[in-house]
């Protein structure tokens, strides 16, 4: 399943958001050239943990790409990338405002030369407004968007979500924008400037919280594992840990009461509907917790499963890696790697007619395809050697 086969993507982005977009396109069959500075994408050093020579974070967003390490501060480097863009279908960049224009690689310059180019800008705060020129990273946007104010437990310091959800969703939105623009180009022959930002993605993540505030004027705060609009819908204590329970409707709540031998809760008028249960959350959670504390996690999950009550154990990442259901999904797969014998990665999370896109190449070494890509652009061996000697480009063999 390679619907984007034949498309070429030039990916100048670094860190996580833009590279995630590029990897999605690579997983769908596009040829993606990762353009990075001679020192490499900074994300290569964002560790530990490391696997081989690169940080795990870098490895998760760069499979299926070839790497060209080039110095964009030089006219020769700018010329190389402009030539790549002239033959590309998609161009991804995440420089701060004004930088890419100074390099001669801005949207207007490249699309004037190549009107069919899909040009992607990944920014922090967007391209307008008082903070449009400010840098940004995932945790900054978690703070700025209000997400951090709602994460963690009451009366505790602000907490960051444990994964880079804003970076990764920004990459997903960018890929969705590319696919829409490609579809339009099929009809018009013209490209588009696709703009995504970490702030926009963060606001999309908190959309129902923000809408709720606009509706009622109530400021949501942290609730631990609970959810403000549904009850009971949180982690409950057991003899040996905790189990997440999601009684998301009235029928499930009735089955939960049966599973826990709590008929008095099922018959209590205070708990007849979800809005009433939310209003009486504190006594309800106390009553359910008093029962779950008498059971082991295994016994509680057995009871819940027998009565079709949605639940989940609270896994750590080691347990996730060894979980039978995770193994059955095929999401964690072996991928041949030239330097790592037991290399595995997390696959593309969409199936087509039951099949995932075939595994692509592992993440590239820095500059691993520099000479090859230059040759494809028409540079002869002497010209490539001269660029390498001058430090305009760098190959992986240079260390």
mmCIF file of C-alpha atoms in Angstrom:
data_model
loop_
_atom_site.group_PDB
_atom_site.id
_atom_site.type_symbol
_atom_site.label_atom_id
_atom_site.label_comp_id
_atom_site.label_asym_id
_atom_site.label_seq_id
_atom_site.Cartn_x
_atom_site.Cartn_y
_atom_site.Cartn_z
ATOM 1 C CA UNK A 1 0.000 0.000 0.000
ATOM 2 C CA UNK A 2 2.002 2.965 -1.309
ATOM 3 C CA UNK A 3 -0.486 5.546 -2.610
ATOM 4 C CA UNK A 4 2.157 8.300 -2.669
ATOM 5 C CA UNK A 5 4.689 6.319 -4.685
ATOM 6 C CA UNK A 6 6.339 8.579 -7.261
ATOM 7 C CA UNK A 7 6.027 11.728 -5.149
ATOM 8 C CA UNK A 8 9.172 13.466 -3.927
ATOM 9 C CA UNK A 9 9.274 15.312 -0.612
ATOM 10 C CA UNK A 10 12.073 17.637 0.501
ATOM 11 C CA UNK A 11 12.004 17.844 4.300
ATOM 12 C CA UNK A 12 14.070 20.634 5.849
ATOM 13 C CA UNK A 13 12.361 20.378 9.225
ATOM 14 C CA UNK A 14 14.077 19.240 12.416
ATOM 15 C CA UNK A 15 13.170 18.036 15.900
ATOM 16 C CA UNK A 16 9.774 16.247 15.884
ATOM 17 C CA UNK A 17 6.709 17.980 14.391
ATOM 18 C CA UNK A 18 7.880 18.493 10.797
ATOM 19 C CA UNK A 19 9.799 15.201 10.635
ATOM 20 C CA UNK A 20 6.640 13.381 11.758
ATOM 21 C CA UNK A 21 4.858 14.813 8.725
ATOM 22 C CA UNK A 22 7.697 13.669 6.480
ATOM 23 C CA UNK A 23 7.672 10.172 7.955
ATOM 24 C CA UNK A 24 3.919 9.813 7.419
ATOM 25 C CA UNK A 25 4.400 10.684 3.754
ATOM 26 C CA UNK A 26 7.311 8.231 3.530
ATOM 27 C CA UNK A 27 5.204 5.487 5.106
ATOM 28 C CA UNK A 28 2.625 6.103 2.385
ATOM 29 C CA UNK A 29 5.221 5.599 -0.328
ATOM 30 C CA UNK A 30 6.701 9.029 -1.020
ATOM 31 C CA UNK A 31 10.419 9.487 -1.580
ATOM 32 C CA UNK A 32 11.528 11.781 1.253
ATOM 33 C CA UNK A 33 14.866 13.576 1.265
ATOM 34 C CA UNK A 34 15.783 14.825 4.726
ATOM 35 C CA UNK A 35 17.901 17.958 4.448
ATOM 36 C CA UNK A 36 19.846 18.553 7.657
ATOM 37 C CA UNK A 37 22.788 20.740 8.649
ATOM 38 C CA UNK A 38 26.313 19.283 8.556
ATOM 39 C CA UNK A 39 26.090 18.762 12.333
ATOM 40 C CA UNK A 40 22.850 16.837 11.894
ATOM 41 C CA UNK A 41 19.268 17.277 13.080
ATOM 42 C CA UNK A 42 19.515 18.326 16.779
ATOM 43 C CA UNK A 43 17.029 15.583 17.615
ATOM 44 C CA UNK A 44 19.776 13.030 16.919
ATOM 45 C CA UNK A 45 21.278 14.163 20.248
ATOM 46 C CA UNK A 46 18.028 14.382 22.245
ATOM 47 C CA UNK A 47 18.849 11.553 24.609
ATOM 48 C CA UNK A 48 19.298 9.329 26.389
ATOM 49 C CA UNK A 49 17.868 6.963 25.465
ATOM 50 C CA UNK A 50 20.032 6.296 22.422
ATOM 51 C CA UNK A 51 19.936 3.313 20.079
ATOM 52 C CA UNK A 52 23.038 2.997 17.996
ATOM 53 C CA UNK A 53 24.316 6.480 17.194
ATOM 54 C CA UNK A 54 21.014 8.356 17.446
ATOM 55 C CA UNK A 55 18.454 9.274 20.072
ATOM 56 C CA UNK A 56 15.297 7.184 20.206
ATOM 57 C CA UNK A 57 13.254 10.332 19.605
ATOM 58 C CA UNK A 58 15.012 10.932 16.281
ATOM 59 C CA UNK A 59 14.492 7.329 15.234
ATOM 60 C CA UNK A 60 10.729 7.546 15.764
ATOM 61 C CA UNK A 61 10.195 10.327 13.200
ATOM 62 C CA UNK A 62 12.665 9.727 10.365
ATOM 63 C CA UNK A 63 12.310 6.257 8.906
ATOM 64 C CA UNK A 64 11.994 5.885 5.169
ATOM 65 C CA UNK A 65 14.057 9.003 4.403
ATOM 66 C CA UNK A 66 17.394 9.647 2.752
ATOM 67 C CA UNK A 67 19.676 12.233 4.363
ATOM 68 C CA UNK A 68 21.446 15.101 2.651
ATOM 69 C CA UNK A 69 23.679 17.056 5.057
ATOM 70 C CA UNK A 70 24.189 20.523 3.582
ATOM 71 C CA UNK A 71 25.212 23.940 4.856
ATOM 72 C CA UNK A 72 22.373 26.316 3.998
ATOM 73 C CA UNK A 73 24.474 29.293 5.060
ATOM 74 C CA UNK A 74 26.430 28.930 1.842
ATOM 75 C CA UNK A 75 25.177 30.003 -1.615
ATOM 76 C CA UNK A 76 26.125 26.570 -2.947
ATOM 77 C CA UNK A 77 24.009 24.861 -0.291
ATOM 78 C CA UNK A 78 21.045 27.099 -1.025
ATOM 79 C CA UNK A 79 21.376 26.349 -4.724
ATOM 80 C CA UNK A 80 21.361 22.600 -4.059
ATOM 81 C CA UNK A 81 18.155 22.761 -2.030
ATOM 82 C CA UNK A 82 16.458 25.082 -4.527
ATOM 83 C CA UNK A 83 17.274 22.558 -7.249
ATOM 84 C CA UNK A 84 15.779 19.775 -5.159
ATOM 85 C CA UNK A 85 12.636 21.821 -4.581
ATOM 86 C CA UNK A 86 12.275 22.449 -8.306
ATOM 87 C CA UNK A 87 11.874 18.697 -8.819
ATOM 88 C CA UNK A 88 9.788 18.009 -5.706
ATOM 89 C CA UNK A 89 6.085 17.703 -5.037
ATOM 90 C CA UNK A 90 6.230 18.719 -1.358
ATOM 91 C CA UNK A 91 8.608 21.000 0.534
ATOM 92 C CA UNK A 92 8.540 21.037 4.365
ATOM 93 C CA UNK A 93 10.265 23.692 6.455
ATOM 94 C CA UNK A 94 10.062 24.793 10.089
ATOM 95 C CA UNK A 95 12.460 27.737 10.289
ATOM 96 C CA UNK A 96 11.667 30.773 12.401
ATOM 97 C CA UNK A 97 9.888 33.627 10.674
ATOM 98 C CA UNK A 98 12.001 35.313 7.994
ATOM 99 C CA UNK A 99 14.869 32.801 7.964
ATOM 100 C CA UNK A 100 13.744 30.736 5.009
ATOM 101 C CA UNK A 101 13.105 33.874 2.941
ATOM 102 C CA UNK A 102 16.667 35.063 3.597
ATOM 103 C CA UNK A 103 17.895 31.718 2.294
ATOM 104 C CA UNK A 104 15.960 32.193 -0.933
ATOM 105 C CA UNK A 105 13.755 29.204 -0.090
ATOM 106 C CA UNK A 106 10.519 30.916 0.872
ATOM 107 C CA UNK A 107 7.087 29.974 -0.404
ATOM 108 C CA UNK A 108 6.840 32.712 -3.008
ATOM 109 C CA UNK A 109 10.314 32.129 -4.435
ATOM 110 C CA UNK A 110 9.946 28.373 -4.782
ATOM 111 C CA UNK A 111 6.348 28.352 -6.025
ATOM 112 C CA UNK A 112 7.100 31.028 -8.618
ATOM 113 C CA UNK A 113 9.651 28.599 -10.054
ATOM 114 C CA UNK A 114 7.444 25.549 -9.482
ATOM 115 C CA UNK A 115 3.704 26.444 -9.274
ATOM 116 C CA UNK A 116 2.686 22.866 -8.510
ATOM 117 C CA UNK A 117 4.763 22.660 -5.317
ATOM 118 C CA UNK A 118 2.978 21.919 -2.037
ATOM 119 C CA UNK A 119 4.878 24.139 0.413
ATOM 120 C CA UNK A 120 4.514 23.302 4.117
ATOM 121 C CA UNK A 121 5.363 25.716 6.916
ATOM 122 C CA UNK A 122 5.486 24.362 10.465
ATOM 123 C CA UNK A 123 5.631 27.171 13.001
ATOM 124 C CA UNK A 124 5.313 27.632 16.736
ATOM 125 C CA UNK A 125 2.695 30.356 17.220
ATOM 126 C CA UNK A 126 1.521 30.724 13.627
ATOM 127 C CA UNK A 127 2.308 33.269 10.947
ATOM 128 C CA UNK A 128 0.304 36.183 12.392
ATOM 129 C CA UNK A 129 -0.068 37.866 15.755
ATOM 130 C CA UNK A 130 2.238 39.357 18.389
ATOM 131 C CA UNK A 131 4.137 36.100 18.980
ATOM 132 C CA UNK A 132 4.528 34.966 15.375
ATOM 133 C CA UNK A 133 8.320 35.358 15.535
ATOM 134 C CA UNK A 134 8.792 33.567 18.856
ATOM 135 C CA UNK A 135 10.301 30.078 19.057
ATOM 136 C CA UNK A 136 8.299 27.265 20.568
ATOM 137 C CA UNK A 137 8.543 23.671 21.695
ATOM 138 C CA UNK A 138 5.957 21.105 22.735
ATOM 139 C CA UNK A 139 6.025 21.785 26.511
ATOM 140 C CA UNK A 140 5.820 25.529 25.936
ATOM 141 C CA UNK A 141 2.630 25.009 23.958
ATOM 142 C CA UNK A 142 1.286 22.627 26.574
ATOM 143 C CA UNK A 143 1.709 25.499 29.005
ATOM 144 C CA UNK A 144 0.456 28.257 26.690
ATOM 145 C CA UNK A 145 -2.667 26.424 25.498
ATOM 146 C CA UNK A 146 -3.930 25.568 28.986
ATOM 147 C CA UNK A 147 -3.245 21.851 28.563
ATOM 148 C CA UNK A 148 -0.682 21.860 31.365
ATOM 149 C CA UNK A 149 -3.126 23.609 33.717
ATOM 150 C CA UNK A 150 -5.495 20.641 33.353
ATOM 151 C CA UNK A 151 -2.912 17.852 33.658
ATOM 152 C CA UNK A 152 -1.893 16.188 36.916
ATOM 153 C CA UNK A 153 -3.578 16.285 40.292
ATOM 154 C CA UNK A 154 -5.278 19.121 42.175
ATOM 155 C CA UNK A 155 -2.998 21.093 44.493
ATOM 156 C CA UNK A 156 0.081 19.722 42.687
ATOM 157 C CA UNK A 157 2.559 21.619 40.491
ATOM 158 C CA UNK A 158 1.693 21.906 36.771
ATOM 159 C CA UNK A 159 2.400 18.700 34.878
ATOM 160 C CA UNK A 160 3.407 18.076 31.277
ATOM 161 C CA UNK A 161 1.659 15.295 29.383
ATOM 162 C CA UNK A 162 4.154 12.432 29.314
ATOM 163 C CA UNK A 163 4.413 12.296 25.506
ATOM 164 C CA UNK A 164 5.018 15.051 22.946
ATOM 165 C CA UNK A 165 1.390 15.097 21.865
ATOM 166 C CA UNK A 166 1.486 18.588 20.354
ATOM 167 C CA UNK A 167 4.518 17.894 18.177
ATOM 168 C CA UNK A 168 3.129 14.619 16.884
ATOM 169 C CA UNK A 169 -0.375 15.935 16.229
ATOM 170 C CA UNK A 170 1.103 18.932 14.427
ATOM 171 C CA UNK A 171 2.924 16.511 12.144
ATOM 172 C CA UNK A 172 -0.321 14.645 11.557
ATOM 173 C CA UNK A 173 -2.226 17.850 10.717
ATOM 174 C CA UNK A 174 0.556 18.835 8.327
ATOM 175 C CA UNK A 175 0.351 15.479 6.543
ATOM 176 C CA UNK A 176 -3.432 15.800 6.305
ATOM 177 C CA UNK A 177 -2.991 19.268 4.789
ATOM 178 C CA UNK A 178 -0.513 17.869 2.262
ATOM 179 C CA UNK A 179 -2.892 15.110 1.202
ATOM 180 C CA UNK A 180 -5.722 17.625 0.728
ATOM 181 C CA UNK A 181 -3.471 19.935 -1.277
ATOM 182 C CA UNK A 182 -2.283 17.049 -3.451
ATOM 183 C CA UNK A 183 -5.883 16.094 -4.145
ATOM 184 C CA UNK A 184 -6.665 19.665 -5.205
ATOM 185 C CA UNK A 185 -3.525 19.788 -7.348
ATOM 186 C CA UNK A 186 -4.793 16.753 -9.233
ATOM 187 C CA UNK A 187 -7.698 18.942 -10.339
ATOM 188 C CA UNK A 188 -6.034 22.345 -10.771
ATOM 189 C CA UNK A 189 -2.351 21.640 -11.356
ATOM 190 C CA UNK A 190 -1.414 24.237 -8.748
ATOM 191 C CA UNK A 191 0.142 23.786 -5.326
ATOM 192 C CA UNK A 192 -0.766 25.334 -2.006
ATOM 193 C CA UNK A 193 1.019 26.853 0.980
ATOM 194 C CA UNK A 194 0.016 24.588 3.888
ATOM 195 C CA UNK A 195 0.582 26.257 7.265
ATOM 196 C CA UNK A 196 0.357 24.452 10.600
ATOM 197 C CA UNK A 197 1.463 25.570 14.043
ATOM 198 C CA UNK A 198 2.080 24.006 17.407
ATOM 199 C CA UNK A 199 -0.363 26.485 18.949
ATOM 200 C CA UNK A 200 -3.172 25.612 16.524
ATOM 201 C CA UNK A 201 -2.630 21.919 17.189
ATOM 202 C CA UNK A 202 -2.641 22.509 20.938
ATOM 203 C CA UNK A 203 -5.898 24.457 20.714
ATOM 204 C CA UNK A 204 -7.408 21.616 18.691
ATOM 205 C CA UNK A 205 -6.411 19.197 21.460
ATOM 206 C CA UNK A 206 -8.152 21.276 24.129
ATOM 207 C CA UNK A 207 -11.102 22.178 21.897
ATOM 208 C CA UNK A 208 -13.848 20.657 24.027
ATOM 209 C CA UNK A 209 -12.359 22.219 27.152
ATOM 210 C CA UNK A 210 -12.196 25.623 25.492
ATOM 211 C CA UNK A 211 -15.716 25.244 24.108
ATOM 212 C CA UNK A 212 -16.948 24.298 27.559
ATOM 213 C CA UNK A 213 -15.429 27.432 29.031
ATOM 214 C CA UNK A 214 -17.027 29.579 26.328
ATOM 215 C CA UNK A 215 -20.373 27.955 27.090
ATOM 216 C CA UNK A 216 -20.326 28.158 30.901
ATOM 217 C CA UNK A 217 -17.418 30.353 31.929
ATOM 218 C CA UNK A 218 -16.052 27.628 34.192
ATOM 219 C CA UNK A 219 -12.259 27.188 34.204
ATOM 220 C CA UNK A 220 -11.304 23.482 34.179
ATOM 221 C CA UNK A 221 -8.459 22.332 36.401
ATOM 222 C CA UNK A 222 -6.456 19.143 36.910
ATOM 223 C CA UNK A 223 -8.414 16.051 37.935
ATOM 224 C CA UNK A 224 -5.790 13.324 38.036
ATOM 225 C CA UNK A 225 -7.110 10.398 35.998
ATOM 226 C CA UNK A 226 -10.726 11.590 36.137
ATOM 227 C CA UNK A 227 -12.703 13.278 33.367
ATOM 228 C CA UNK A 228 -14.877 16.281 34.131
ATOM 229 C CA UNK A 229 -17.830 15.300 31.938
ATOM 230 C CA UNK A 230 -18.282 11.621 32.838
ATOM 231 C CA UNK A 231 -18.421 9.695 36.129
ATOM 232 C CA UNK A 232 -17.237 7.216 37.196
ATOM 233 C CA UNK A 233 -14.442 7.487 34.668
ATOM 234 C CA UNK A 234 -11.034 7.274 36.332
ATOM 235 C CA UNK A 235 -8.463 5.014 37.976
ATOM 236 C CA UNK A 236 -9.673 3.170 41.062
ATOM 237 C CA UNK A 237 -7.456 1.696 43.789
ATOM 238 C CA UNK A 238 -7.095 -2.043 44.346
ATOM 239 C CA UNK A 239 -5.265 -4.205 46.875
ATOM 240 C CA UNK A 240 -2.142 -4.160 44.708
ATOM 241 C CA UNK A 241 -2.406 -1.154 42.407
ATOM 242 C CA UNK A 242 -5.027 0.643 40.346
ATOM 243 C CA UNK A 243 -7.318 -0.082 37.405
ATOM 244 C CA UNK A 244 -8.804 2.437 34.977
ATOM 245 C CA UNK A 245 -12.585 2.141 34.685
ATOM 246 C CA UNK A 246 -14.720 3.942 32.096
ATOM 247 C CA UNK A 247 -18.446 3.830 32.878
ATOM 248 C CA UNK A 248 -19.264 6.062 29.927
ATOM 249 C CA UNK A 249 -23.054 5.658 29.881
ATOM 250 C CA UNK A 250 -25.971 4.661 32.081
ATOM 251 C CA UNK A 251 -25.999 1.032 30.944
ATOM 252 C CA UNK A 252 -22.314 0.562 31.703
ATOM 253 C CA UNK A 253 -22.802 2.144 35.118
ATOM 254 C CA UNK A 254 -25.536 -0.375 35.903
ATOM 255 C CA UNK A 255 -23.239 -3.237 34.858
ATOM 256 C CA UNK A 256 -20.427 -1.777 36.967
ATOM 257 C CA UNK A 257 -22.679 -1.841 40.011
ATOM 258 C CA UNK A 258 -23.538 -5.485 39.285
ATOM 259 C CA UNK A 259 -19.879 -6.402 38.822
ATOM 260 C CA UNK A 260 -18.981 -4.834 42.174
ATOM 261 C CA UNK A 261 -22.038 -6.156 44.064
ATOM 262 C CA UNK A 262 -23.232 -2.609 44.703
ATOM 263 C CA UNK A 263 -27.001 -2.725 43.972
ATOM 264 C CA UNK A 264 -27.588 0.230 46.284
ATOM 265 C CA UNK A 265 -25.630 2.495 43.925
ATOM 266 C CA UNK A 266 -27.586 1.279 40.919
ATOM 267 C CA UNK A 267 -30.840 2.115 42.694
ATOM 268 C CA UNK A 268 -29.751 5.467 44.122
ATOM 269 C CA UNK A 269 -31.604 8.345 42.432
ATOM 270 C CA UNK A 270 -28.482 10.511 42.721
ATOM 271 C CA UNK A 271 -26.722 8.265 40.209
ATOM 272 C CA UNK A 272 -29.483 7.630 37.639
ATOM 273 C CA UNK A 273 -27.946 9.688 34.830
ATOM 274 C CA UNK A 274 -24.473 10.780 33.875
ATOM 275 C CA UNK A 275 -25.096 14.479 34.670
ATOM 276 C CA UNK A 276 -26.330 13.519 38.132
ATOM 277 C CA UNK A 277 -23.359 11.224 38.657
ATOM 278 C CA UNK A 278 -20.988 14.018 37.645
ATOM 279 C CA UNK A 279 -22.740 16.340 40.115
ATOM 280 C CA UNK A 280 -22.318 13.715 42.862
ATOM 281 C CA UNK A 281 -18.869 12.581 41.778
ATOM 282 C CA UNK A 282 -17.217 12.738 45.213
ATOM 283 C CA UNK A 283 -19.565 10.392 47.134
ATOM 284 C CA UNK A 284 -19.890 8.100 44.104
ATOM 285 C CA UNK A 285 -16.138 7.712 43.662
ATOM 286 C CA UNK A 286 -15.744 7.147 47.391
ATOM 287 C CA UNK A 287 -18.324 4.357 47.334
ATOM 288 C CA UNK A 288 -16.819 2.624 44.295
ATOM 289 C CA UNK A 289 -13.288 2.997 45.667
ATOM 290 C CA UNK A 290 -14.300 1.445 48.989
ATOM 291 C CA UNK A 291 -15.301 -1.690 47.062
ATOM 292 C CA UNK A 292 -12.396 -1.843 44.597
ATOM 293 C CA UNK A 293 -9.884 -1.550 47.449
ATOM 294 C CA UNK A 294 -11.009 -4.966 48.685
ATOM 295 C CA UNK A 295 -10.091 -6.656 45.385
ATOM 296 C CA UNK A 296 -6.828 -7.406 43.658
ATOM 297 C CA UNK A 297 -6.315 -5.806 40.254
ATOM 298 C CA UNK A 298 -6.663 -9.201 38.577
ATOM 299 C CA UNK A 299 -9.916 -9.988 40.384
ATOM 300 C CA UNK A 300 -11.347 -6.561 39.647
ATOM 301 C CA UNK A 301 -10.501 -6.826 35.941
ATOM 302 C CA UNK A 302 -12.017 -10.316 35.796
ATOM 303 C CA UNK A 303 -15.268 -9.014 37.262
ATOM 304 C CA UNK A 304 -15.346 -6.008 34.958
ATOM 305 C CA UNK A 305 -14.645 -8.107 31.894
ATOM 306 C CA UNK A 306 -17.362 -10.598 32.801
ATOM 307 C CA UNK A 307 -19.916 -7.768 32.866
ATOM 308 C CA UNK A 308 -18.696 -5.882 29.760
ATOM 309 C CA UNK A 309 -17.458 -2.886 31.735
ATOM 310 C CA UNK A 310 -14.631 -1.083 29.876
ATOM 311 C CA UNK A 311 -11.392 -1.168 31.864
ATOM 312 C CA UNK A 312 -7.633 -1.123 31.419
ATOM 313 C CA UNK A 313 -4.643 -1.978 33.574
ATOM 314 C CA UNK A 314 -2.276 0.961 34.049
ATOM 315 C CA UNK A 315 0.779 -0.260 32.191
ATOM 316 C CA UNK A 316 4.279 1.092 32.266
ATOM 317 C CA UNK A 317 6.162 1.142 28.964
ATOM 318 C CA UNK A 318 7.954 -2.157 29.683
ATOM 319 C CA UNK A 319 4.577 -3.843 30.110
ATOM 320 C CA UNK A 320 3.356 -2.257 26.880
ATOM 321 C CA UNK A 321 6.362 -3.664 25.019
ATOM 322 C CA UNK A 322 5.578 -7.186 26.269
ATOM 323 C CA UNK A 323 1.773 -7.046 26.028
ATOM 324 C CA UNK A 324 0.057 -9.762 23.979
ATOM 325 C CA UNK A 325 -2.544 -7.420 22.489
ATOM 326 C CA UNK A 326 0.135 -4.936 21.455
ATOM 327 C CA UNK A 327 2.033 -7.795 19.812
ATOM 328 C CA UNK A 328 -1.116 -8.899 17.982
ATOM 329 C CA UNK A 329 -1.602 -5.468 16.423
ATOM 330 C CA UNK A 330 1.732 -5.671 14.647
ATOM 331 C CA UNK A 331 2.474 -2.095 15.645
ATOM 332 C CA UNK A 332 5.885 -2.992 17.078
ATOM 333 C CA UNK A 333 7.857 -4.634 14.296
ATOM 334 C CA UNK A 334 11.379 -5.602 13.400
ATOM 335 C CA UNK A 335 13.023 -3.445 10.746
ATOM 336 C CA UNK A 336 16.408 -4.269 9.189
ATOM 337 C CA UNK A 337 19.022 -1.750 10.291
ATOM 338 C CA UNK A 338 22.637 -1.696 9.094
ATOM 339 C CA UNK A 339 24.064 -0.963 12.551
ATOM 340 C CA UNK A 340 21.504 -2.339 15.051
ATOM 341 C CA UNK A 341 20.863 -6.084 15.015
ATOM 342 C CA UNK A 342 17.602 -6.129 16.983
ATOM 343 C CA UNK A 343 16.151 -2.852 15.731
ATOM 344 C CA UNK A 344 12.385 -2.464 16.051
ATOM 345 C CA UNK A 345 10.082 0.481 15.596
ATOM 346 C CA UNK A 346 6.462 1.532 16.020
ATOM 347 C CA UNK A 347 4.619 1.110 12.757
ATOM 348 C CA UNK A 348 2.247 3.328 10.777
ATOM 349 C CA UNK A 349 -1.023 3.238 12.762
ATOM 350 C CA UNK A 350 -3.464 2.797 9.857
ATOM 351 C CA UNK A 351 -4.432 -0.351 7.961
ATOM 352 C CA UNK A 352 -5.734 -0.570 4.422
ATOM 353 C CA UNK A 353 -7.862 -3.669 3.767
ATOM 354 C CA UNK A 354 -6.321 -5.162 6.883
ATOM 355 C CA UNK A 355 -2.721 -4.455 5.918
ATOM 356 C CA UNK A 356 -0.283 -1.815 7.106
ATOM 357 C CA UNK A 357 2.012 -0.137 4.591
ATOM 358 C CA UNK A 358 5.140 -2.225 4.115
ATOM 359 C CA UNK A 359 8.136 -1.443 6.295
ATOM 360 C CA UNK A 360 10.381 1.164 4.705
ATOM 361 C CA UNK A 361 14.051 1.918 5.243
ATOM 362 C CA UNK A 362 15.284 2.676 8.786
ATOM 363 C CA UNK A 363 16.119 6.257 9.781
ATOM 364 C CA UNK A 364 19.146 7.473 7.828
ATOM 365 C CA UNK A 365 22.616 8.247 9.063
ATOM 366 C CA UNK A 366 23.523 11.924 8.859
ATOM 367 C CA UNK A 367 24.424 12.716 5.267
ATOM 368 C CA UNK A 368 24.207 9.052 4.335
ATOM 369 C CA UNK A 369 22.839 9.831 0.867
ATOM 370 C CA UNK A 370 24.520 13.192 0.228
ATOM 371 C CA UNK A 371 26.681 12.050 -2.676
ATOM 372 C CA UNK A 372 23.902 9.969 -4.185
ATOM 373 C CA UNK A 373 21.392 12.838 -4.119
ATOM 374 C CA UNK A 374 23.887 15.289 -5.612
ATOM 375 C CA UNK A 375 24.590 12.848 -8.432
ATOM 376 C CA UNK A 376 20.856 12.635 -9.121
ATOM 377 C CA UNK A 377 20.803 16.426 -9.425
ATOM 378 C CA UNK A 378 23.492 16.230 -12.096
ATOM 379 C CA UNK A 379 26.642 16.942 -10.077
ATOM 380 C CA UNK A 380 29.572 14.897 -11.369
ATOM 381 C CA UNK A 381 32.044 13.103 -9.105
ATOM 382 C CA UNK A 382 34.548 15.988 -9.127
ATOM 383 C CA UNK A 383 31.855 18.527 -8.182
ATOM 384 C CA UNK A 384 30.600 16.299 -5.375
ATOM 385 C CA UNK A 385 34.144 15.852 -4.060
ATOM 386 C CA UNK A 386 34.708 19.603 -4.149
ATOM 387 C CA UNK A 387 31.507 20.269 -2.187
ATOM 388 C CA UNK A 388 32.523 17.689 0.385
ATOM 389 C CA UNK A 389 35.998 19.188 0.738
ATOM 390 C CA UNK A 390 34.552 22.689 1.140
ATOM 391 C CA UNK A 391 32.168 21.506 3.840
ATOM 392 C CA UNK A 392 29.102 22.595 1.855
ATOM 393 C CA UNK A 393 27.829 19.030 2.125
ATOM 394 C CA UNK A 394 28.791 16.227 4.429
ATOM 395 C CA UNK A 395 28.724 12.480 4.023
ATOM 396 C CA UNK A 396 28.118 9.910 6.729
ATOM 397 C CA UNK A 397 31.604 8.499 6.349
ATOM 398 C CA UNK A 398 33.037 11.742 7.750
ATOM 399 C CA UNK A 399 31.910 10.854 11.259
#
